[in-house]
Short mmCIF file of C-alpha atoms in Angstrom, two decimals:
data_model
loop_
_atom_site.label_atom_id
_atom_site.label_comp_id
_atom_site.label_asym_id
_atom_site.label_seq_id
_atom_site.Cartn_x
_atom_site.Cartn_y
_atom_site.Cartn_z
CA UNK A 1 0.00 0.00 0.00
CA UNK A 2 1.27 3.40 -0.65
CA UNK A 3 0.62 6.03 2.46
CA UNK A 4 1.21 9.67 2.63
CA UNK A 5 1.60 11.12 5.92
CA UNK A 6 0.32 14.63 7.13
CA UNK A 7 1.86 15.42 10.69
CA UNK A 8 5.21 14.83 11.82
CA UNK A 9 5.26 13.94 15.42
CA UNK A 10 5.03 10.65 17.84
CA UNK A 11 1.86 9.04 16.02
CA UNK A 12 3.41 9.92 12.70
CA UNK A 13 6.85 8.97 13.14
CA UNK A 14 6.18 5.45 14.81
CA UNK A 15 3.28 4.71 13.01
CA UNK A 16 5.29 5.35 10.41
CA UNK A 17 8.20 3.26 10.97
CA UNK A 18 5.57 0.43 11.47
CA UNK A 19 3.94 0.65 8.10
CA UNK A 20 7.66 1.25 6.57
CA UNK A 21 8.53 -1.75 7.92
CA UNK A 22 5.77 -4.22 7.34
CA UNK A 23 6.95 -3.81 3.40
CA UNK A 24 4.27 -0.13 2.55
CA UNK A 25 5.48 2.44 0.74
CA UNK A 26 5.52 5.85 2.42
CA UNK A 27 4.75 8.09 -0.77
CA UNK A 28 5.20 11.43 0.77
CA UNK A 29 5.43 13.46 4.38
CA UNK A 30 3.68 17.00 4.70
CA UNK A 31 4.27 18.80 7.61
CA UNK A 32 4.42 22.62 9.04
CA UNK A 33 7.99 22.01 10.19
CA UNK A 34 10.28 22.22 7.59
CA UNK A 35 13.07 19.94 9.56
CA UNK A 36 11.03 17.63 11.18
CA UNK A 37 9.19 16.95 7.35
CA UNK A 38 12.98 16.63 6.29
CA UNK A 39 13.89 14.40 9.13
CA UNK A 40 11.06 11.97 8.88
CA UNK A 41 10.80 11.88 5.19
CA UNK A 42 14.98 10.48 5.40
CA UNK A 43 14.20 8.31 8.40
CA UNK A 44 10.90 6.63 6.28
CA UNK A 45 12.64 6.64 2.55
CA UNK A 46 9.51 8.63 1.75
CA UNK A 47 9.39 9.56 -2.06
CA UNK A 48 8.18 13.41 -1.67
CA UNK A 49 7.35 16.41 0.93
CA UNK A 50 6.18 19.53 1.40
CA UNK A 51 3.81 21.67 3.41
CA UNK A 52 0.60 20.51 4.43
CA UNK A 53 -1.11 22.93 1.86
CA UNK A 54 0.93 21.61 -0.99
CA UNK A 55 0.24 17.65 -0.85
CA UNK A 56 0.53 16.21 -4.83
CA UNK A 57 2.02 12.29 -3.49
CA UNK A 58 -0.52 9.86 -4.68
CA UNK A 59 -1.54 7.32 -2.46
CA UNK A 60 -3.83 4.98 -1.18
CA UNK A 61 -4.18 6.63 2.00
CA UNK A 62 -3.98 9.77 3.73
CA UNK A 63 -3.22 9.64 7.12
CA UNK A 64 -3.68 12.65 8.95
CA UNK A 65 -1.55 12.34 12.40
CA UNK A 66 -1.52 16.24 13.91
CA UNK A 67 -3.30 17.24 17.29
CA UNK A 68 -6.88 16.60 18.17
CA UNK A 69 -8.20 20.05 17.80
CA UNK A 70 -6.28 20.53 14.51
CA UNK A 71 -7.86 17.41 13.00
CA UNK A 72 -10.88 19.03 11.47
CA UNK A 73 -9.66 22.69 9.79
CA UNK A 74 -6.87 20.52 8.44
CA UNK A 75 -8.88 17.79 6.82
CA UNK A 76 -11.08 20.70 5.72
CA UNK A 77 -8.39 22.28 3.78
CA UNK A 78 -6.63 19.59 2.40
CA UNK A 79 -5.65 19.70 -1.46
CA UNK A 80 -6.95 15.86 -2.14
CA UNK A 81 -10.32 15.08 -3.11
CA UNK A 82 -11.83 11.50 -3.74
CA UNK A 83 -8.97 9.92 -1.52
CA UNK A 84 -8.83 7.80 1.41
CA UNK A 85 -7.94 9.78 4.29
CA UNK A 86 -8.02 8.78 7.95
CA UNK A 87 -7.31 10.38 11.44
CA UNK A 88 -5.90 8.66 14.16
CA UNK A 89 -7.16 10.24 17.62
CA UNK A 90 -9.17 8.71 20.35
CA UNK A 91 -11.41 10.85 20.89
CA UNK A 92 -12.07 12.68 17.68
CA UNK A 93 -14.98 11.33 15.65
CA UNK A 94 -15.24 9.76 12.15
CA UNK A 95 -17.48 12.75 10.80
CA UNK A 96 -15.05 15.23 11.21
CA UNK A 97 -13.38 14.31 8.01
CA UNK A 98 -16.43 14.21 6.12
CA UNK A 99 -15.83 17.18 4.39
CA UNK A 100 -12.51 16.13 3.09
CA UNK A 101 -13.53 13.60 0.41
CA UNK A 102 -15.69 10.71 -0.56
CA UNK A 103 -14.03 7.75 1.96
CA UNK A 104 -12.32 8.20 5.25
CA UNK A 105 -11.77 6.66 8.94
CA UNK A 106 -10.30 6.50 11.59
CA UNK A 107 -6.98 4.30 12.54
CA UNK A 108 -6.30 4.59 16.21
CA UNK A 109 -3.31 2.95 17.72
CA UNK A 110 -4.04 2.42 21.58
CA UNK A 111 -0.64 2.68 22.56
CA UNK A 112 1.67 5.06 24.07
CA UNK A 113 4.18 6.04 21.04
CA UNK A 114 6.67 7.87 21.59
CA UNK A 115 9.39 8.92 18.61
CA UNK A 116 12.60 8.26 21.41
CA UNK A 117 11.61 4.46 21.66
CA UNK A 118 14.34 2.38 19.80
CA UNK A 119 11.73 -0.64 18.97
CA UNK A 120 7.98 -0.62 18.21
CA UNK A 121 6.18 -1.80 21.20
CA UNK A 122 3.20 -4.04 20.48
CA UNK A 123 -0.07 -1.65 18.82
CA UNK A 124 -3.71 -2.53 19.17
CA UNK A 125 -5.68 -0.55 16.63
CA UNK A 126 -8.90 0.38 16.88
CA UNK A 127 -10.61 1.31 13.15
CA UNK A 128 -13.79 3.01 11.70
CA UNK A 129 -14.52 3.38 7.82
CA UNK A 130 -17.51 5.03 5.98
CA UNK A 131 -18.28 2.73 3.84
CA UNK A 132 -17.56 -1.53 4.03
CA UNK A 133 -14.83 -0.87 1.39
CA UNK A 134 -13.26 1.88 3.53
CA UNK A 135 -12.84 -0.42 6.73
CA UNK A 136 -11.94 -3.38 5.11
CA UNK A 137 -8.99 -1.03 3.48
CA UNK A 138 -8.13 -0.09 6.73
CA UNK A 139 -8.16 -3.07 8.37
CA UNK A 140 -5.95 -4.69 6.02
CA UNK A 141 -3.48 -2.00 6.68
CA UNK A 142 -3.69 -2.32 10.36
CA UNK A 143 -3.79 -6.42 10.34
CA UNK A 144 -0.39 -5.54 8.50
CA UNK A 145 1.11 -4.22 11.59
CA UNK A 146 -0.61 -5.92 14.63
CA UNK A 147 -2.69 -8.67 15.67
CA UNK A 148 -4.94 -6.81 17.67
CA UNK A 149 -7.19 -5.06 15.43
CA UNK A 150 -10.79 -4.29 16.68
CA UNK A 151 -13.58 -2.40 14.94
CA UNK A 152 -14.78 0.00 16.84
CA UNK A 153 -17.93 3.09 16.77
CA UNK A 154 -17.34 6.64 17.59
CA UNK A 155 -18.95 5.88 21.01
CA UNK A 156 -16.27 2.52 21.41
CA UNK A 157 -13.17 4.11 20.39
CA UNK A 158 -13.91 6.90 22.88
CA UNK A 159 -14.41 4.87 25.58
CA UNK A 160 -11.70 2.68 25.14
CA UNK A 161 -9.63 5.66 25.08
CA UNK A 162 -11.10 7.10 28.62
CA UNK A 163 -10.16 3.85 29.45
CA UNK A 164 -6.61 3.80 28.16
CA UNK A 165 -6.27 7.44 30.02
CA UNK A 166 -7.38 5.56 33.21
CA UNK A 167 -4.70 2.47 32.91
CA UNK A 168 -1.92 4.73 31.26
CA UNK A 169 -1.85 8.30 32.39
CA UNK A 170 -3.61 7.59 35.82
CA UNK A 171 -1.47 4.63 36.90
CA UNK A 172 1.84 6.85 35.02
CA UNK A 173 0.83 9.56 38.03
CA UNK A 174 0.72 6.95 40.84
CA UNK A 175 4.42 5.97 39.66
CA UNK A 176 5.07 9.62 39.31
CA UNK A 177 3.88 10.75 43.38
CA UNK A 178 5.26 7.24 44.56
CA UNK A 179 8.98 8.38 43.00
CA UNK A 180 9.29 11.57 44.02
CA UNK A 181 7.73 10.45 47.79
CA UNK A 182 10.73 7.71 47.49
CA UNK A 183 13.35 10.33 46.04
CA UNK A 184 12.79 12.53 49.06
CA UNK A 185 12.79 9.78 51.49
CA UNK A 186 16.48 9.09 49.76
CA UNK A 187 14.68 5.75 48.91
CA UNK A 188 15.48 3.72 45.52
CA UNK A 189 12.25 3.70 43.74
CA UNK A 190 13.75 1.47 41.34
CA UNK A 191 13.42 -1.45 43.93
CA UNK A 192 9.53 -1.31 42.49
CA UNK A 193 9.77 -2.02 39.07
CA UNK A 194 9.83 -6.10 39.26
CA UNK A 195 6.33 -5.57 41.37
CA UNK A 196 5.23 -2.63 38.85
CA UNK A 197 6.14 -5.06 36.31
CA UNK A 198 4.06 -8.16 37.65
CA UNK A 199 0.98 -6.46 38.46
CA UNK A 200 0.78 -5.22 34.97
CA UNK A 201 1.52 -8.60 33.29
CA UNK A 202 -0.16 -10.94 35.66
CA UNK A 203 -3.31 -9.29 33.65
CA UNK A 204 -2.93 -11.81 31.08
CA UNK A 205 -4.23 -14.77 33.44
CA UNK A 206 -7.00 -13.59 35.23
CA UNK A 207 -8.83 -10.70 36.01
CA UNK A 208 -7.33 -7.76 37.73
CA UNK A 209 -9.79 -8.24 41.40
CA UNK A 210 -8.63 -11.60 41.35
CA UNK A 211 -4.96 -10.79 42.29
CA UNK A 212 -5.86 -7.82 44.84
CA UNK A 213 -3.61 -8.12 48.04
CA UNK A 214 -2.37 -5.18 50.67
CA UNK A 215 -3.67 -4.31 53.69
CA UNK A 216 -6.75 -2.57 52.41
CA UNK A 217 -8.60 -5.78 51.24
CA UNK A 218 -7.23 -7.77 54.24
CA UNK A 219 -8.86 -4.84 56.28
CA UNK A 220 -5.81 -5.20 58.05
CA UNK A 221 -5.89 -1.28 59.88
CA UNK A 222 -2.89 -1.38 61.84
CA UNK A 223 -0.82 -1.32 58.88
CA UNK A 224 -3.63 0.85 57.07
CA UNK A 225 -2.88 3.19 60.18
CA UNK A 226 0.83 3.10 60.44
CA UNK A 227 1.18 3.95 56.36
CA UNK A 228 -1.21 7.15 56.87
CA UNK A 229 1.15 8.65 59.76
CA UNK A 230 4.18 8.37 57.15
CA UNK A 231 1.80 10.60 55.06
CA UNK A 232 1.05 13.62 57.29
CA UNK A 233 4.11 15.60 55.21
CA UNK A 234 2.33 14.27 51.46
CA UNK A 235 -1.15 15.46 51.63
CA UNK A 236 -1.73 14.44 47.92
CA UNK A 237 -0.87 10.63 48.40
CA UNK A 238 -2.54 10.73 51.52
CA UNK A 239 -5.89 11.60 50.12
CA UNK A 240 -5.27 9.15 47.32
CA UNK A 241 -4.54 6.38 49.89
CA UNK A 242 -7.97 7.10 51.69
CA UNK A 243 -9.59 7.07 48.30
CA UNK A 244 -8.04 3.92 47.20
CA UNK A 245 -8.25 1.72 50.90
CA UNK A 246 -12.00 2.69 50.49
CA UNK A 247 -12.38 1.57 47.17
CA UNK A 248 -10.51 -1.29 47.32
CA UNK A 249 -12.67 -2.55 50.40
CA UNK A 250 -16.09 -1.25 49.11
CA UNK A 251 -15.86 -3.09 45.84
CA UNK A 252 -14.36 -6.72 47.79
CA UNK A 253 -17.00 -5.92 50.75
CA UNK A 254 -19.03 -9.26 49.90
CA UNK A 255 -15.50 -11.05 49.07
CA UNK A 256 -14.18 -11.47 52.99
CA UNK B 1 22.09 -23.31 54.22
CA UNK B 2 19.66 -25.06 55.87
CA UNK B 3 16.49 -23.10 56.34
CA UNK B 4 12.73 -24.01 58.14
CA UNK B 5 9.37 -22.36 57.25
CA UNK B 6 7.23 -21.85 59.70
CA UNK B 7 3.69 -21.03 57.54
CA UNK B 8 2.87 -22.48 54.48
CA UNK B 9 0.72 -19.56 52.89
CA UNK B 10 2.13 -17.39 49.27
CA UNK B 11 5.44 -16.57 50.84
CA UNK B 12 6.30 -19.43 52.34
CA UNK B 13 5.36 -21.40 48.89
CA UNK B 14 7.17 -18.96 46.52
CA UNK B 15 10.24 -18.32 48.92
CA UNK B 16 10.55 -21.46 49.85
CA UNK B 17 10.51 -22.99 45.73
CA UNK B 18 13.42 -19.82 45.41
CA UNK B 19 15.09 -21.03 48.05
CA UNK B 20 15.00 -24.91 47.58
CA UNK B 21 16.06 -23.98 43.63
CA UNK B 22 19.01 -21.89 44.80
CA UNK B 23 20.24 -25.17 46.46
CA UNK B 24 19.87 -25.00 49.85
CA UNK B 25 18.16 -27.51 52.02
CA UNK B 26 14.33 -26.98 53.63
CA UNK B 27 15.18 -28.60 56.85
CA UNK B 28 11.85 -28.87 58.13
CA UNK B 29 8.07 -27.02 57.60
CA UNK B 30 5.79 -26.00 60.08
CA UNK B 31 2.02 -24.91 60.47
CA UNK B 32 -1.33 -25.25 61.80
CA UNK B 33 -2.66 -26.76 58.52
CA UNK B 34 -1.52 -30.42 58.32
CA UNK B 35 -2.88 -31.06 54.66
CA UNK B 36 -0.96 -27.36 53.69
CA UNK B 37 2.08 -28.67 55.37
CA UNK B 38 1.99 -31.65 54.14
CA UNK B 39 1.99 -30.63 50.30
CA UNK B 40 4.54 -27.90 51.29
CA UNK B 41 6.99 -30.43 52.57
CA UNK B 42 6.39 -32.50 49.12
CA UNK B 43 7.00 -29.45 46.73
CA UNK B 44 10.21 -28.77 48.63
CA UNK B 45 11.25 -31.96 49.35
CA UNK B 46 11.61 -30.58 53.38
CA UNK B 47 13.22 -33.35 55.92
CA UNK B 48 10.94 -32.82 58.61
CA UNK B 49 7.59 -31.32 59.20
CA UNK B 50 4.61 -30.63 61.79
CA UNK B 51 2.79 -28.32 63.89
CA UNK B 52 4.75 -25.00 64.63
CA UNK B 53 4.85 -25.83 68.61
CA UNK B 54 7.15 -29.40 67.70
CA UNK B 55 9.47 -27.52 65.66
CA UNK B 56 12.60 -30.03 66.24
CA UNK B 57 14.07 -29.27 62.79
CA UNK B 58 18.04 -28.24 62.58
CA UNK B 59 18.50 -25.15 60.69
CA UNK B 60 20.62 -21.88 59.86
CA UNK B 61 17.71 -19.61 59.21
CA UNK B 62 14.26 -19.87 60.55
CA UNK B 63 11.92 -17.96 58.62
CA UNK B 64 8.68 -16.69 60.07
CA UNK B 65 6.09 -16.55 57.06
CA UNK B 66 2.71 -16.13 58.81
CA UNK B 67 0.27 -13.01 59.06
CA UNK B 68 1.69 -10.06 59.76
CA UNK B 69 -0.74 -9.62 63.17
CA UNK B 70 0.31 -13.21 64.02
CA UNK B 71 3.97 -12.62 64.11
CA UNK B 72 4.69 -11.31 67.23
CA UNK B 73 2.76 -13.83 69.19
CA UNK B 74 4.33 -16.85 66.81
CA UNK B 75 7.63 -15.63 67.66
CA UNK B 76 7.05 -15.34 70.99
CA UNK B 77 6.21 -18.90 71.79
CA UNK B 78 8.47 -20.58 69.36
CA UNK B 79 10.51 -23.77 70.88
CA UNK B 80 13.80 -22.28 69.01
CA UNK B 81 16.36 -20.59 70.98
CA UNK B 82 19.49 -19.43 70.05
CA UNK B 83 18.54 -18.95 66.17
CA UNK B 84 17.91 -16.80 63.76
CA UNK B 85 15.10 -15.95 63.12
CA UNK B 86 13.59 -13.49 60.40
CA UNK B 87 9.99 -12.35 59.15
CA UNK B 88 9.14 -11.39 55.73
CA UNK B 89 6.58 -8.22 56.32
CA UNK B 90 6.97 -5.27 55.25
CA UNK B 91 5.42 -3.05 57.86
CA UNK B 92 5.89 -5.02 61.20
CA UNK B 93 8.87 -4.03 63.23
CA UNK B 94 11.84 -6.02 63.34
CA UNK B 95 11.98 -5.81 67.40
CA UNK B 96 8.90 -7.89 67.96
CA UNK B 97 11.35 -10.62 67.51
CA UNK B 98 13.29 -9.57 70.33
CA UNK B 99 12.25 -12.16 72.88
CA UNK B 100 12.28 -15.27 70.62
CA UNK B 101 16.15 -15.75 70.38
CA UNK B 102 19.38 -13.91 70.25
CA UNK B 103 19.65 -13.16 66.49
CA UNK B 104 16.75 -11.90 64.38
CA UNK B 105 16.07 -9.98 61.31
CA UNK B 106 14.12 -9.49 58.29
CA UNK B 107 13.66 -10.93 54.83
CA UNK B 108 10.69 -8.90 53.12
CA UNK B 109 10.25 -9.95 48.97
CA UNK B 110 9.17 -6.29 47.98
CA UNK B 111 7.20 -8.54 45.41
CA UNK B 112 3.12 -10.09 45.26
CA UNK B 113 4.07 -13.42 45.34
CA UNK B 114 1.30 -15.96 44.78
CA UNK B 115 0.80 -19.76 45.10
CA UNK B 116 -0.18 -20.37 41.55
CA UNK B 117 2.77 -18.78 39.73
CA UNK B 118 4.45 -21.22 37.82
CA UNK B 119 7.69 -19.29 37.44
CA UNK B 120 9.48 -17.22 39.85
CA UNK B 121 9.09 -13.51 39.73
CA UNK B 122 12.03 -11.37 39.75
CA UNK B 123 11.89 -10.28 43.82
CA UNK B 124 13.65 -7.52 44.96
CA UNK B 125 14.50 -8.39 49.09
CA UNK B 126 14.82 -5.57 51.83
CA UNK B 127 16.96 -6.72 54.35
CA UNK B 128 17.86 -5.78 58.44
CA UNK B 129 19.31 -7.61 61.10
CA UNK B 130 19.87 -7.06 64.54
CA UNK B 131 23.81 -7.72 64.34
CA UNK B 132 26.16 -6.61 61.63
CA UNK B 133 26.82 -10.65 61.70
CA UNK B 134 23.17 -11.31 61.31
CA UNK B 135 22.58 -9.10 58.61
CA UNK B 136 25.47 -10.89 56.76
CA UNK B 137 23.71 -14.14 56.66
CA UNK B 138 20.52 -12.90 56.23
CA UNK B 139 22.06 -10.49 52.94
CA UNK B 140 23.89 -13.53 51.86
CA UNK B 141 20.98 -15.79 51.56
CA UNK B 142 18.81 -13.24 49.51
CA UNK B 143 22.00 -12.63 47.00
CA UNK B 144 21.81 -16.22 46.46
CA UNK B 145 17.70 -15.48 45.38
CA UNK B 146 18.05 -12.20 43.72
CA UNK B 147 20.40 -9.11 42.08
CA UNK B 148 18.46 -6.96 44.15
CA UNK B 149 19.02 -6.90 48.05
CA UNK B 150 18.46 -3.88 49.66
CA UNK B 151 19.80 -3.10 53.78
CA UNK B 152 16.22 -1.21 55.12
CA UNK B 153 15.42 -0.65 58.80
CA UNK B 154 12.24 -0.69 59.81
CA UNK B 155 11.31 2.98 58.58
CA UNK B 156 12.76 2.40 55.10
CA UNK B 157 11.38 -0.36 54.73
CA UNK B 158 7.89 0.70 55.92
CA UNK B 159 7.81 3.68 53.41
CA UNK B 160 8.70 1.18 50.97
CA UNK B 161 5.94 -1.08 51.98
CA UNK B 162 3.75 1.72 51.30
CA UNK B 163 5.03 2.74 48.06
CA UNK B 164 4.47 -0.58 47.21
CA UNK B 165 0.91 -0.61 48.34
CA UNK B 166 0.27 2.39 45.76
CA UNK B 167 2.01 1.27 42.80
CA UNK B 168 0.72 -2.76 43.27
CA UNK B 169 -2.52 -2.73 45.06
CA UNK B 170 -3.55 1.13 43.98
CA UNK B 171 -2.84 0.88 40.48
CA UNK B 172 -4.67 -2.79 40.28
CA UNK B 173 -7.54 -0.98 41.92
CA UNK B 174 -7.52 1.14 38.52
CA UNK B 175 -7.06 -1.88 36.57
CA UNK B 176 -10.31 -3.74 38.26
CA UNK B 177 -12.34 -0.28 37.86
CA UNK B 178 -11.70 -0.03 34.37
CA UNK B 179 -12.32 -3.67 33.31
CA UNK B 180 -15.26 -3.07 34.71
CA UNK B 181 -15.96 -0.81 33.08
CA UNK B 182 -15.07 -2.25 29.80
CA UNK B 183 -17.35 -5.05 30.61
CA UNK B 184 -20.53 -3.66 31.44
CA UNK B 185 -19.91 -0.93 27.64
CA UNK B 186 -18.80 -4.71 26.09
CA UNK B 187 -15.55 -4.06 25.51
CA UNK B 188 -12.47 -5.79 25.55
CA UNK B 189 -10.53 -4.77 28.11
CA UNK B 190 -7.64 -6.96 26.87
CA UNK B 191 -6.89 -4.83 24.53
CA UNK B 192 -5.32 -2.35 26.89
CA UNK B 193 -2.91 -4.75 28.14
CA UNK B 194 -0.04 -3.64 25.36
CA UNK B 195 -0.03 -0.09 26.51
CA UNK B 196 -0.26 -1.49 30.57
CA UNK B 197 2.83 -3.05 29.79
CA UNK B 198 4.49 -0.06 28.19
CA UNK B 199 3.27 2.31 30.94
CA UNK B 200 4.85 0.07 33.73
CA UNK B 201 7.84 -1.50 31.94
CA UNK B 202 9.07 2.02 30.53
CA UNK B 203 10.27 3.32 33.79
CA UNK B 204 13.18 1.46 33.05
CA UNK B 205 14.35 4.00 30.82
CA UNK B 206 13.42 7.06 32.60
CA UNK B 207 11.17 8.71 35.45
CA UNK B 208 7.73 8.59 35.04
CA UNK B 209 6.74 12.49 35.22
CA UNK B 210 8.72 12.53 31.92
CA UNK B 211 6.77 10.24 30.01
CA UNK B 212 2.92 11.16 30.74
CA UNK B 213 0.76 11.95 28.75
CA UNK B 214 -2.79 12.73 27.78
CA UNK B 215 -5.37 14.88 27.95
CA UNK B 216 -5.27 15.93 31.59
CA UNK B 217 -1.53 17.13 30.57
CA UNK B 218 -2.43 18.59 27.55
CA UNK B 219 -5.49 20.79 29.19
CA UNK B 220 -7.36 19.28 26.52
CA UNK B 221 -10.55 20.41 27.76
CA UNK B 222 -13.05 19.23 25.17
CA UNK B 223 -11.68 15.23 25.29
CA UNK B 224 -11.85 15.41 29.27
CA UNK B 225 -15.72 17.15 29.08
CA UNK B 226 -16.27 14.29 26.87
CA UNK B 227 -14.57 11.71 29.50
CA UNK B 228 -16.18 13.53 32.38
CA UNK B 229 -19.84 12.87 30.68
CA UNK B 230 -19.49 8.77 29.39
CA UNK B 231 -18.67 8.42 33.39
CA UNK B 232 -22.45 9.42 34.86
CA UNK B 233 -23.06 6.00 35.79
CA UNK B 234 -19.77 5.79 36.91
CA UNK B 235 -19.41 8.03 39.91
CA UNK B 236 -16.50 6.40 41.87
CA UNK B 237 -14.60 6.70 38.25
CA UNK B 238 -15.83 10.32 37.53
CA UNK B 239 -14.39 11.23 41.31
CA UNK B 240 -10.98 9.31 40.30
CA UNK B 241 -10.95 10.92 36.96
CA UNK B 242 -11.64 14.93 38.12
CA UNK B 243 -8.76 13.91 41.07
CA UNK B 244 -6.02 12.72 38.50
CA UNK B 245 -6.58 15.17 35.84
CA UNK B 246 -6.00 17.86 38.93
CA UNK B 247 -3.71 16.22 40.24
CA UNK B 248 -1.81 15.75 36.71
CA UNK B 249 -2.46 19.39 35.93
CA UNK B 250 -0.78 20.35 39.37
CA UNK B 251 2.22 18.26 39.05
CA UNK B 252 3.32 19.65 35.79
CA UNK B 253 1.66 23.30 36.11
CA UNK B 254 5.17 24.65 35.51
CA UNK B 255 6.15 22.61 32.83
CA UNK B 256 3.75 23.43 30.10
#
């Protein structure tokens, strides 16, 4: 398949490297930012580039990879007309680009991509299309790069991205209060990974409630009691630690 | 080194496989369960076993593996003298062993470490001991389990505990919301997993603050109205969402 890419970022540049690699062609790379356009179009062996205004690569599909609330007055203003042209946000939906031409979609990678990261980690993608054709188009392209592709509706896609802000970005701010309670207790925070690591991969097996442990579901308050004294100076992860103790024993309350 | 469990519960199980596979000899295993102890004593291939008043076993370490509010009272009316003995919580004192022998300490697997795991997680061990002698033997047998022994007195190791509370039990709590969640909008919440994994195994690399992400950092306003209003049935994830975006928003108020 031949892809042109509008956007020059994380989602561009590993998407990118994934559809370069799976054996596409990357037929051109428009972008506002002369150097980063130059950049990517080297790293990707794309064939042309330009600014976003000035797009003549042809392609199969037009994938437009800029910010969320840029999405639509790009797609609106695009100089390509009867093409294939999706967007790959999470929370964005399809009909914004129904201005732009006759077939588009959406290809969201749920993932965490970041244009530092030396290998690819492992993409889900959820996908929308107008028409049958459209989707199947898109799914083929996505089925090129991972084995977890899922269709999924405006109202789907968003949720599974709330959710994906919940198990990423929320769970990336309990790491980020637990190291900087552990840097200024001169503590090594990097004595947590192998647990950080478990919890997250144990998910595989069985359901998350299944592998709860801690004082909190063992109701166990001494310890409960002892951890909240070592907070009096971290007001923030004290709160959260309320929060979580009475969540934790509120949803196992019929459990014990 | 010949070592004797006393408890036959998820530490004893898992320490006791990492310790038998290391090489050294389960001298005995002891607990109120016969059938538990029994099985335990198989697995490990243990010399001698029985209820934790008859302990008769000959051993270098004696290692206390019971609940952390039975511990003190276990210790207190062991028929050992003379020995070390260690526990393996995180949050009780190491002086509660004071009265059951001359040399104590403690051997706490900053891991979740369950029965049913066929392999051996990677665990991390905070170590004390009452003597500088002590703490040698006690260090020594967790370097033969592990590249990561840590010397933690009873405060380090307490904040630790707790940091390990939030980043295990905590951030599973998230998990078990959101699948949840995913299950009751028919969704398949296995399709987060990839991006878990990234979230949790990325730390390698560098701190968290410097990898988040997301709308809450972005001050994307319209995506988190559009969170904020999927969550009305939700109302223990709409509280958890308003305090993370704030709380992300706070953390990195200077940054953006």
């Amino acid at each position: 398949m031949r892809v042109v890419f509008i956007g020059t970022g994380n989602v561009a540049t590993i998407l990118g490297r994934a559809i370069h690699g799976a054996g596409h062609s990357i037929a051109g790379i428009y972008g506002r930012d002369t150097v980063k356009t130059g950049a990517l179009t080297n790293l990707l062996q794309a064939r042309e580039n330009g600014p976003i205004d000035s797009i003549t690569a042809e392609a199969d599909m037009y994938i437009l990879a800029v910010a969320d609330s840029a999405i639509e007055s790009v797609a609106s203003h695009l100089p390509i007309h009867q093409k294939l042209l999706v967007h790959t946000a999470g929370s964005v939906s399809i009909n914004v680009l129904q201005k732009a031409g006759r077939n588009y979609g959406v290809l969201y990678p749920l993932q965490s991509l970041r244009k530092e990261r030396v290998d690819i980690p492992v993409i889900p993608f959820l996908v929308d299309g107008n028409t049958p054709d459209t989707l199947t188009i898109i799914k083929d392209l996505a089925a090129s790069l991972s084995d977890k592709v899922v269709v999924a509706s405006d109202a789907e896609r968003m949720k599974l991205h709330l959710a994906a802000v919940i198990v990423g970005n929320f769970t990336n701010q309990l790491y980020t209060l637990t190291a900087d309670f552990c840097e200024k207790n001169k503590l090594p925070f990097s004595v947590l990974f192998p647990l950080i690591e478990e919890v997250a991969t144990r998910l595989k097996e069985s359901p998350p409630q299944s592998f709860q442990t801690g004082p909190a579901i063992r109701r166990d308050q001494a310890t409960i009691e002892k951890h909240v004294s070592l907070l009096e100076e971290y007001p923030e992860i004290k709160n959260l630690y309320a929060i979580f103790t009475e969540s934790i024993q509120a949803y196992h309350k019929n459990k014990r």
